[in-house]
N, C-alpha and C. Protein backbone atom coordinates (compact mmCIF):
# COMPACT_ATOMS: atom_id res chain seq x y z
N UNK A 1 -1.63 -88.47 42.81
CA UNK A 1 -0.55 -88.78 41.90
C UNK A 1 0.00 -87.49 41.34
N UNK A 2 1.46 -87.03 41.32
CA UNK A 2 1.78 -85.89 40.91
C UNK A 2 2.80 -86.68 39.41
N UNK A 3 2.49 -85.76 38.42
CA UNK A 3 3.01 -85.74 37.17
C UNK A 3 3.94 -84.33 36.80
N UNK A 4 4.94 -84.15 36.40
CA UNK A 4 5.04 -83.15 35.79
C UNK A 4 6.57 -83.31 34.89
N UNK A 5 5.66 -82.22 34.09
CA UNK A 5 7.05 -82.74 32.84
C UNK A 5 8.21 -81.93 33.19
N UNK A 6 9.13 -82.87 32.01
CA UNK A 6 10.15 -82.63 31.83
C UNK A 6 11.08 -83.80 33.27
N UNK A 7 10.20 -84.40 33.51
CA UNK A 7 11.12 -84.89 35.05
C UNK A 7 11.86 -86.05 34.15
N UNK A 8 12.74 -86.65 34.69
CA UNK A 8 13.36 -87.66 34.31
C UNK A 8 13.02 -89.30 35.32
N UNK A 9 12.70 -90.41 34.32
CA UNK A 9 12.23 -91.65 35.20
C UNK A 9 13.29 -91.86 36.44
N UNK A 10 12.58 -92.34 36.98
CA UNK A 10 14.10 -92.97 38.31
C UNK A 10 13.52 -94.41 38.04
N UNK A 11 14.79 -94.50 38.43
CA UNK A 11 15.56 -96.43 38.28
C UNK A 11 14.74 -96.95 40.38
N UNK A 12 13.82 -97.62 40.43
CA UNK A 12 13.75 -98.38 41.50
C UNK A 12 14.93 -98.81 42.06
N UNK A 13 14.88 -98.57 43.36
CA UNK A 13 16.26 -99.19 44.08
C UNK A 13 15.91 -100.54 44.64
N UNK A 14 16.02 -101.89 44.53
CA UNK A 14 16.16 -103.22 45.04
C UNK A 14 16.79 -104.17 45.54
N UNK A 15 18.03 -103.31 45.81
CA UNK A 15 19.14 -103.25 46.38
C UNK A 15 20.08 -102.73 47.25
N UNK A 16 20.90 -102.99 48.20
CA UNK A 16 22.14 -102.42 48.99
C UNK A 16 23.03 -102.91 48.33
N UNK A 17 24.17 -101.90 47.46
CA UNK A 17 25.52 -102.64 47.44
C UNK A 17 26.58 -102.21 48.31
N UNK A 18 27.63 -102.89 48.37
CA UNK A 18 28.89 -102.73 48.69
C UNK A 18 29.93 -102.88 47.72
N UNK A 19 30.40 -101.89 47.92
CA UNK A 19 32.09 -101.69 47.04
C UNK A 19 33.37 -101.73 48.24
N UNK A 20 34.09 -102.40 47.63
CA UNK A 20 35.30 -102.53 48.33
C UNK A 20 36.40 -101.82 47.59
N UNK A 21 37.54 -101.45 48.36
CA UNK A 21 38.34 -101.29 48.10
C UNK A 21 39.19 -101.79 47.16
N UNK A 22 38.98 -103.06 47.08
CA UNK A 22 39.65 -104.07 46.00
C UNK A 22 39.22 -103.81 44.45
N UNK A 23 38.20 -103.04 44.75
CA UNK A 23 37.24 -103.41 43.22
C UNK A 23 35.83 -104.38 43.43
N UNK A 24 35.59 -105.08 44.71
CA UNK A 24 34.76 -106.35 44.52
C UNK A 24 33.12 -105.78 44.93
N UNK A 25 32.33 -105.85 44.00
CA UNK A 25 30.72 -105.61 44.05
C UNK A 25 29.90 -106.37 44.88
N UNK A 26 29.11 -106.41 46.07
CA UNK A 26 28.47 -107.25 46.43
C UNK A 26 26.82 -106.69 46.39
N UNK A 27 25.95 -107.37 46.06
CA UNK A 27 24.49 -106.45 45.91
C UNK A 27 23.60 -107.69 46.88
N UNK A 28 22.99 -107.38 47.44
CA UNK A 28 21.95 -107.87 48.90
C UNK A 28 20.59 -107.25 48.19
N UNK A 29 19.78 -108.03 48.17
CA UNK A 29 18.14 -107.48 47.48
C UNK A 29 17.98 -106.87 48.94
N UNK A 30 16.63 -106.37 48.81
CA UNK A 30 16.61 -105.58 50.00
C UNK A 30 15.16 -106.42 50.16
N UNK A 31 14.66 -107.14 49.25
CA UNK A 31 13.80 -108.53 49.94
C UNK A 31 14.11 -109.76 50.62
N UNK A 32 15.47 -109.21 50.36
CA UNK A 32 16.21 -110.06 51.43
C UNK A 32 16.50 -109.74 52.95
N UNK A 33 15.84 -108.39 53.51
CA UNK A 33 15.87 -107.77 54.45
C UNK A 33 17.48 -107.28 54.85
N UNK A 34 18.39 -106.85 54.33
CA UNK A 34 19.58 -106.78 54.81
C UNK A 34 20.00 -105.61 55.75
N UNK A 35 20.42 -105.97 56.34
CA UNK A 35 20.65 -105.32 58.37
C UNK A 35 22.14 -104.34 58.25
N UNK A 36 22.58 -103.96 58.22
CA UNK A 36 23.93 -103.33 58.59
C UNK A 36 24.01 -102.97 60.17
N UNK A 37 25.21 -103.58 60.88
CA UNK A 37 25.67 -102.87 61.82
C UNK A 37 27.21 -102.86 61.43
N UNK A 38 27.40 -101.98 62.49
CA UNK A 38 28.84 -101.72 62.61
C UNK A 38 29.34 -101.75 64.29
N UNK A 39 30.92 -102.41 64.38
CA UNK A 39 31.06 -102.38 65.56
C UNK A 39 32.94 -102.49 65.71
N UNK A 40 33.14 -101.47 66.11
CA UNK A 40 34.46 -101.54 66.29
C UNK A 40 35.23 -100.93 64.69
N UNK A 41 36.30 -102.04 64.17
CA UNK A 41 36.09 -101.74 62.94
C UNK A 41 35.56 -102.80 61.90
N UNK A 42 34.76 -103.42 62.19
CA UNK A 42 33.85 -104.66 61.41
C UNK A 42 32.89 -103.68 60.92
N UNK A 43 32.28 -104.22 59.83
CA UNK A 43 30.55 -103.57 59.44
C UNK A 43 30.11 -105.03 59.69
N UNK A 44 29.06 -105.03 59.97
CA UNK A 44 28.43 -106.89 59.33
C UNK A 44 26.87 -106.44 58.74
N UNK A 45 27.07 -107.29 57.74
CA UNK A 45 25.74 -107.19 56.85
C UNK A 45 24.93 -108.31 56.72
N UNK A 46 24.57 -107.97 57.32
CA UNK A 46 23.21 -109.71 57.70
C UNK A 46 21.96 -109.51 57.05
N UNK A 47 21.76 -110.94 56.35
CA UNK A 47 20.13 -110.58 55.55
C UNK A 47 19.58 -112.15 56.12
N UNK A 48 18.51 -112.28 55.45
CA UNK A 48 17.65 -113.75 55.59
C UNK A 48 18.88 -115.23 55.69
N UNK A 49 19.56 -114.63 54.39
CA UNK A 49 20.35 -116.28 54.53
C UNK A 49 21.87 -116.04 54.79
N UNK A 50 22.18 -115.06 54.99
CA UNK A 50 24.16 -114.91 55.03
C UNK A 50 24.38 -113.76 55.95
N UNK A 51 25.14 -114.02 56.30
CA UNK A 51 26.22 -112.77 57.40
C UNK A 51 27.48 -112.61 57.21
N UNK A 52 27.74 -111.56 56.72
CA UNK A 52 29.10 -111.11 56.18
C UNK A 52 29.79 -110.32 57.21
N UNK A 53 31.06 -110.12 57.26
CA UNK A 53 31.38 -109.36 58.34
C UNK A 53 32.83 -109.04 57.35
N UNK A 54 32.70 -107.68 56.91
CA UNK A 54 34.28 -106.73 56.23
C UNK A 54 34.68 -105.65 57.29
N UNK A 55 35.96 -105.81 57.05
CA UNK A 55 36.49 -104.91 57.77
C UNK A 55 36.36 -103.36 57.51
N UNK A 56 35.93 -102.12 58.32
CA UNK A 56 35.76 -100.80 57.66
C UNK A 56 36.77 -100.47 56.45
N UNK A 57 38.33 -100.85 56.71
CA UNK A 57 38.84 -100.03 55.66
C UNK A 57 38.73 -100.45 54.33
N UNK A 58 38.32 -101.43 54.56
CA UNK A 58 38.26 -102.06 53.35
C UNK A 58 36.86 -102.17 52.64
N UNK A 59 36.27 -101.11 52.73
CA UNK A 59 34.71 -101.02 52.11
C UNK A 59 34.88 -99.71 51.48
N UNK A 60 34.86 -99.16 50.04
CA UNK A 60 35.05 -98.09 49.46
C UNK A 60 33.54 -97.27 49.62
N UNK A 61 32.34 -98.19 49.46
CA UNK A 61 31.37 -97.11 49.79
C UNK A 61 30.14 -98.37 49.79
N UNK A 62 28.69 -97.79 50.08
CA UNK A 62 27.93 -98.43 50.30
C UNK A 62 26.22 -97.82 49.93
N UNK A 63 25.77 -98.10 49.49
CA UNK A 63 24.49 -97.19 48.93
C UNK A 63 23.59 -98.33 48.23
N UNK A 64 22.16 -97.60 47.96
CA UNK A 64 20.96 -98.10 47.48
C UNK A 64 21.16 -97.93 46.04
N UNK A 65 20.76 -99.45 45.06
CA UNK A 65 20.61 -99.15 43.66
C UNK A 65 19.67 -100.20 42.88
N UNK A 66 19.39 -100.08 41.72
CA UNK A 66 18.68 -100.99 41.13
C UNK A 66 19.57 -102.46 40.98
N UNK A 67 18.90 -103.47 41.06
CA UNK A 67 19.92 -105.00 40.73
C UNK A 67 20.49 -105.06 39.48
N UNK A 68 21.56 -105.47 39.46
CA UNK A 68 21.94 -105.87 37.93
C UNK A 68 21.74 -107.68 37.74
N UNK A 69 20.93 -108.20 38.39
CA UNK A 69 20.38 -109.19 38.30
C UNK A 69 19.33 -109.30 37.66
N UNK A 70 18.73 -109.81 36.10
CA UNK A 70 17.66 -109.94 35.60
C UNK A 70 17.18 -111.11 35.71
N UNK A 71 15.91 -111.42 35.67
CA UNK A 71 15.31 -112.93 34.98
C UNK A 71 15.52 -113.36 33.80
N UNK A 72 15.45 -112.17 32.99
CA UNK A 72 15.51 -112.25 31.27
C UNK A 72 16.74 -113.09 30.68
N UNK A 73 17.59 -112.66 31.52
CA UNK A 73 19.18 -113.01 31.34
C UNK A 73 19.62 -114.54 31.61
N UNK A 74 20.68 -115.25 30.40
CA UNK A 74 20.74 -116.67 30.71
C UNK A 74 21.95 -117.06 31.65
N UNK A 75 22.64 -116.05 32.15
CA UNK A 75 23.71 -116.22 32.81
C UNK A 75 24.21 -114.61 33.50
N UNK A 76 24.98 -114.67 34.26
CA UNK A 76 25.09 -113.52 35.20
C UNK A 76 26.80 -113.83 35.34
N UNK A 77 27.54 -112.92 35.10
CA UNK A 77 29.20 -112.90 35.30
C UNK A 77 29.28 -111.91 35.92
N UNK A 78 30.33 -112.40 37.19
CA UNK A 78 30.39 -111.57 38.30
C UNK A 78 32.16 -111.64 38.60
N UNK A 79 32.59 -110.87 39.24
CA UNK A 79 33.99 -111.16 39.74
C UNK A 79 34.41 -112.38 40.55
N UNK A 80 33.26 -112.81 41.07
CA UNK A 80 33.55 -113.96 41.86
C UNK A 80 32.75 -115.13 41.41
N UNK A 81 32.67 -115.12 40.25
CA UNK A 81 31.82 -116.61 39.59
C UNK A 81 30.92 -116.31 38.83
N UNK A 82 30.20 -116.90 37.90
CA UNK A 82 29.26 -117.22 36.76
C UNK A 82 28.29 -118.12 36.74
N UNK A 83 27.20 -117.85 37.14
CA UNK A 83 25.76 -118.47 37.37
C UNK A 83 25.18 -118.57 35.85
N UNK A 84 24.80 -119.58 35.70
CA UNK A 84 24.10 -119.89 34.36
C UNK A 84 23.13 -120.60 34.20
N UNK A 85 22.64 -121.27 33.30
CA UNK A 85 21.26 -122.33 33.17
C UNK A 85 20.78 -122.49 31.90
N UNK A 86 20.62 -123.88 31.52
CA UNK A 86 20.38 -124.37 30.54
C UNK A 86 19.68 -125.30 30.50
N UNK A 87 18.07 -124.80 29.97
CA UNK A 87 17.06 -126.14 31.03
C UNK A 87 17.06 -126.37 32.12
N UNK A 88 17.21 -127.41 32.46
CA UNK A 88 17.19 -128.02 33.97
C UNK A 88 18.45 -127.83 34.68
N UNK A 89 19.52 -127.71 33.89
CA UNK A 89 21.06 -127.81 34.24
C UNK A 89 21.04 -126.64 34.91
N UNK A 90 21.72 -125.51 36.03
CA UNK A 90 21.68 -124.72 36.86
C UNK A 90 23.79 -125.19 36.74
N UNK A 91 24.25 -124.13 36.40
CA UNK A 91 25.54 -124.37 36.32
C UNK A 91 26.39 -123.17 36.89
N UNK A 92 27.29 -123.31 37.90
CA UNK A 92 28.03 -122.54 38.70
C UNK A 92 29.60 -122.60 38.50
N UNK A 93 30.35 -121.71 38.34
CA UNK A 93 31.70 -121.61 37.76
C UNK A 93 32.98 -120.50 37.95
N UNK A 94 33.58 -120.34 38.40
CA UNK A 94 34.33 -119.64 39.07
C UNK A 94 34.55 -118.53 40.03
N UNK A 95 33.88 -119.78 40.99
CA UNK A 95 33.58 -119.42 42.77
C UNK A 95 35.19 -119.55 43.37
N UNK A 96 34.78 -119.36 44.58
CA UNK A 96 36.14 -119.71 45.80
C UNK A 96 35.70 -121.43 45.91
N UNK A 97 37.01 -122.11 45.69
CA UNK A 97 35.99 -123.18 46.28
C UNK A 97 35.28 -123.67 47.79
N UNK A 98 34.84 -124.01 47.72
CA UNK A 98 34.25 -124.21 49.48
C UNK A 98 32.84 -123.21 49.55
N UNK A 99 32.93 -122.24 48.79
CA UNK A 99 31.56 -121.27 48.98
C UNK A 99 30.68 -122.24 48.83
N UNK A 100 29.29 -121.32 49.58
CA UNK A 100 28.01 -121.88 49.50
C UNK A 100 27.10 -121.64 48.39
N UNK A 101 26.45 -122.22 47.88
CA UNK A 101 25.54 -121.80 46.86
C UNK A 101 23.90 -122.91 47.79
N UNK A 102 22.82 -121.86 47.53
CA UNK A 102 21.59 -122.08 48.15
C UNK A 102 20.83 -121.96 47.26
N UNK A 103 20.09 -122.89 46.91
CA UNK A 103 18.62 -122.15 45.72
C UNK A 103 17.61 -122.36 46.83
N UNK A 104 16.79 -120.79 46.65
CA UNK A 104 15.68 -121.17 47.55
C UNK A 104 14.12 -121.13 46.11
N UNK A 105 12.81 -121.10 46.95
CA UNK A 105 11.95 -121.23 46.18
C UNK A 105 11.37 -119.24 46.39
N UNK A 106 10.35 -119.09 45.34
CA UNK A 106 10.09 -117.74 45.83
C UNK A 106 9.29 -117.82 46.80
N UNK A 107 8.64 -118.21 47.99
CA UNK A 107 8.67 -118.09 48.55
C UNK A 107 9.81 -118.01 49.86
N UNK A 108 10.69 -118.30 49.78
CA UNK A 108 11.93 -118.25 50.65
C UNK A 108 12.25 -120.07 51.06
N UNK A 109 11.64 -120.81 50.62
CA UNK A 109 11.95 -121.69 51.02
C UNK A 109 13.24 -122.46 50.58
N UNK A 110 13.87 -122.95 51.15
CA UNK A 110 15.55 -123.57 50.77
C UNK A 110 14.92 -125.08 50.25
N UNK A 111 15.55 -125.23 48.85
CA UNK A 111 15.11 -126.10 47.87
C UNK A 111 16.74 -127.08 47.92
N UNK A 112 17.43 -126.31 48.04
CA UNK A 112 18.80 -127.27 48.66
C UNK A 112 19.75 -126.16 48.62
N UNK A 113 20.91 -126.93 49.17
CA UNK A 113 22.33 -126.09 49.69
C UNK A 113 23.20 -126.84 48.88
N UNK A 114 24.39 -126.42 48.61
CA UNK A 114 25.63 -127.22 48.27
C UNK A 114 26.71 -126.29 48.53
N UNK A 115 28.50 -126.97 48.26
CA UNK A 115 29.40 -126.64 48.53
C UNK A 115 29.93 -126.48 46.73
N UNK A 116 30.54 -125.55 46.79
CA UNK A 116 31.57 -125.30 45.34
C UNK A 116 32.42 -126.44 45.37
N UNK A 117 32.53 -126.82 44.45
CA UNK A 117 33.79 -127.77 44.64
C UNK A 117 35.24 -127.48 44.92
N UNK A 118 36.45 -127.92 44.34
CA UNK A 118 37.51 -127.40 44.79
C UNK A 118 37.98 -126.94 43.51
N UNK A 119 37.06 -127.01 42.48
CA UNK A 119 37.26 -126.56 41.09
C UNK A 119 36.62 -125.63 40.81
N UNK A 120 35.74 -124.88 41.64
CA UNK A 120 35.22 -123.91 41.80
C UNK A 120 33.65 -124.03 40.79
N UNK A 121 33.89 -125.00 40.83
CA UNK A 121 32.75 -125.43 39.89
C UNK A 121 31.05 -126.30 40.48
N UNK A 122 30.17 -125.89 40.25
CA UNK A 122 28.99 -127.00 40.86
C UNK A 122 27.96 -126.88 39.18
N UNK A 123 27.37 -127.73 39.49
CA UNK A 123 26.22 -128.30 38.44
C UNK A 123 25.04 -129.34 38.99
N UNK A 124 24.05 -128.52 39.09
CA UNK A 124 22.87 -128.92 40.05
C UNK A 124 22.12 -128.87 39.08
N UNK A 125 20.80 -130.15 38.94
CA UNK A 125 19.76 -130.28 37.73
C UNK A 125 18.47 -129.76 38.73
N UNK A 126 17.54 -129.38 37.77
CA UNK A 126 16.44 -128.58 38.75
C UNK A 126 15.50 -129.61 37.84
N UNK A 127 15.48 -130.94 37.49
CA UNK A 127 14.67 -131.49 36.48
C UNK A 127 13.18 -132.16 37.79
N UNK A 128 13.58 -132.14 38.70
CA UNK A 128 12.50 -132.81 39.45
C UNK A 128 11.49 -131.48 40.43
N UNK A 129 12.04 -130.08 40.25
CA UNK A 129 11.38 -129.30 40.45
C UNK A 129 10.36 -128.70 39.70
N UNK A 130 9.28 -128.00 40.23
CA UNK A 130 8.06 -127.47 39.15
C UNK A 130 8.43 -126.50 38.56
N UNK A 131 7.79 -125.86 37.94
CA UNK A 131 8.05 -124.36 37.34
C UNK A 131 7.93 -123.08 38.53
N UNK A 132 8.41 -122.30 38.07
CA UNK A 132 8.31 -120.95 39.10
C UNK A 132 9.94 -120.61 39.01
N UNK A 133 9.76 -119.59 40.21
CA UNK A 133 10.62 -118.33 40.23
C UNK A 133 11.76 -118.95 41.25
N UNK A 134 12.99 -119.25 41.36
CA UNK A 134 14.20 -119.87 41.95
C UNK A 134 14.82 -118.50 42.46
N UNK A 135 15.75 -118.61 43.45
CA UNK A 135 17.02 -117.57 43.25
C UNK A 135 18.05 -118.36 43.90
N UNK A 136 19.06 -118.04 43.64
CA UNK A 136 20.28 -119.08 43.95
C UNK A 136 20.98 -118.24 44.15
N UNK A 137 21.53 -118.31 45.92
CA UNK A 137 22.54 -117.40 46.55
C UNK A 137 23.75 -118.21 46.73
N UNK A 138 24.85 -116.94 46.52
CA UNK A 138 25.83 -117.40 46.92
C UNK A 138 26.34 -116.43 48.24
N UNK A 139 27.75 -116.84 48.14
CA UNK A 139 28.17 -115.80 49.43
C UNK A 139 27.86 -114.35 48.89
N UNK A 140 28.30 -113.86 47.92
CA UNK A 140 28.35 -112.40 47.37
C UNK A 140 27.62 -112.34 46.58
N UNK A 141 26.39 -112.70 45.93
CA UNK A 141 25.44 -112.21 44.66
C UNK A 141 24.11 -113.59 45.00
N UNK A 142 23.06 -112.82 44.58
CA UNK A 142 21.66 -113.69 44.65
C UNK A 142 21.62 -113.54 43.11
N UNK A 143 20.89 -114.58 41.87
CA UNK A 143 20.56 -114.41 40.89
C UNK A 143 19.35 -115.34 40.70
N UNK A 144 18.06 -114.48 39.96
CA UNK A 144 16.53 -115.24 39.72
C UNK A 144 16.65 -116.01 38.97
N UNK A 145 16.23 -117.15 39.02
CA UNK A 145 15.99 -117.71 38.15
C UNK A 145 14.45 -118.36 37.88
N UNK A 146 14.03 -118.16 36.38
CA UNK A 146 12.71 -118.62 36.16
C UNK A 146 12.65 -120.02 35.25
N UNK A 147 12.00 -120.80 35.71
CA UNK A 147 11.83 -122.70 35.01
C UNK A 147 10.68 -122.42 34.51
N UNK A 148 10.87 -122.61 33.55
CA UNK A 148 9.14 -122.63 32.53
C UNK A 148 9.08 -124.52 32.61
């Protein structure tokens, strides 16, 4: 184990993001195994549950960072929608409509799938599930969630 002062902590990286050109953030856990290739001018970024495919010019940059996804946290606001939870209620809100939203279990297992509505809106009850550790993906952001 090496110590020495004066160093400054580093932030764990648990993540790949992508920045676009537009402004739009996308973060991939990296327990999610996420793949990058590139081919032509596509990148595609493939992990466990999604495959994205952006066009090169349109990706401003791409690098390793810590999540801005907590457990602690009762809701997560993102550019492309607002994940929340209240008790059992699991509440989703200004998506594209038609996106996917997936809650799996921590072990990876898919606990169900659904479609956004056309209101960009979903509301899924987690009242018949046990306690433990959730994460609920969408197309562009994974967020934990913990059920006491």
């Amino acid at each position: 184990m090496l110590c020495a002062a004066g160093m400054r902590a580093q932030t764990v990286s648990d993540c790949v993001v992508v920045e676009t050109t537009q402004g739009e953030r996308m973060e991939y856990l990296l327990s999610d195994v996420p793949r990058i290739t590139h081919s032509d001018d596509v990148v595609t970024l493939a992990t466990v549950g999604e495959t994205v495919e952006l066009q090169s010019a349109t990706i401003a940059k791409i690098y390793l960072s810590a999540s801005t996804v907590h457990s602690a946290v009762q809701g997560v606001k993102r550019a492309d929608g607002t994940i929340s939870w209240r008790g059992a209620l699991v509440l989703l809100s200004g998506f594209r409509p038609g996106e996917h939203a997936t809650l799996c279990s921590a072990d990876g297992k898919v606990v169900w799938q659904r479609t956004i509505g056309g209101d960009g809106r979903l509301t899924v009850s987690l009242a018949g599930h046990p306690a433990g550790i959730y994460i609920i993906k969408t197309n562009h952001q994974s967020v934990k969630i913990v059920r006491q």
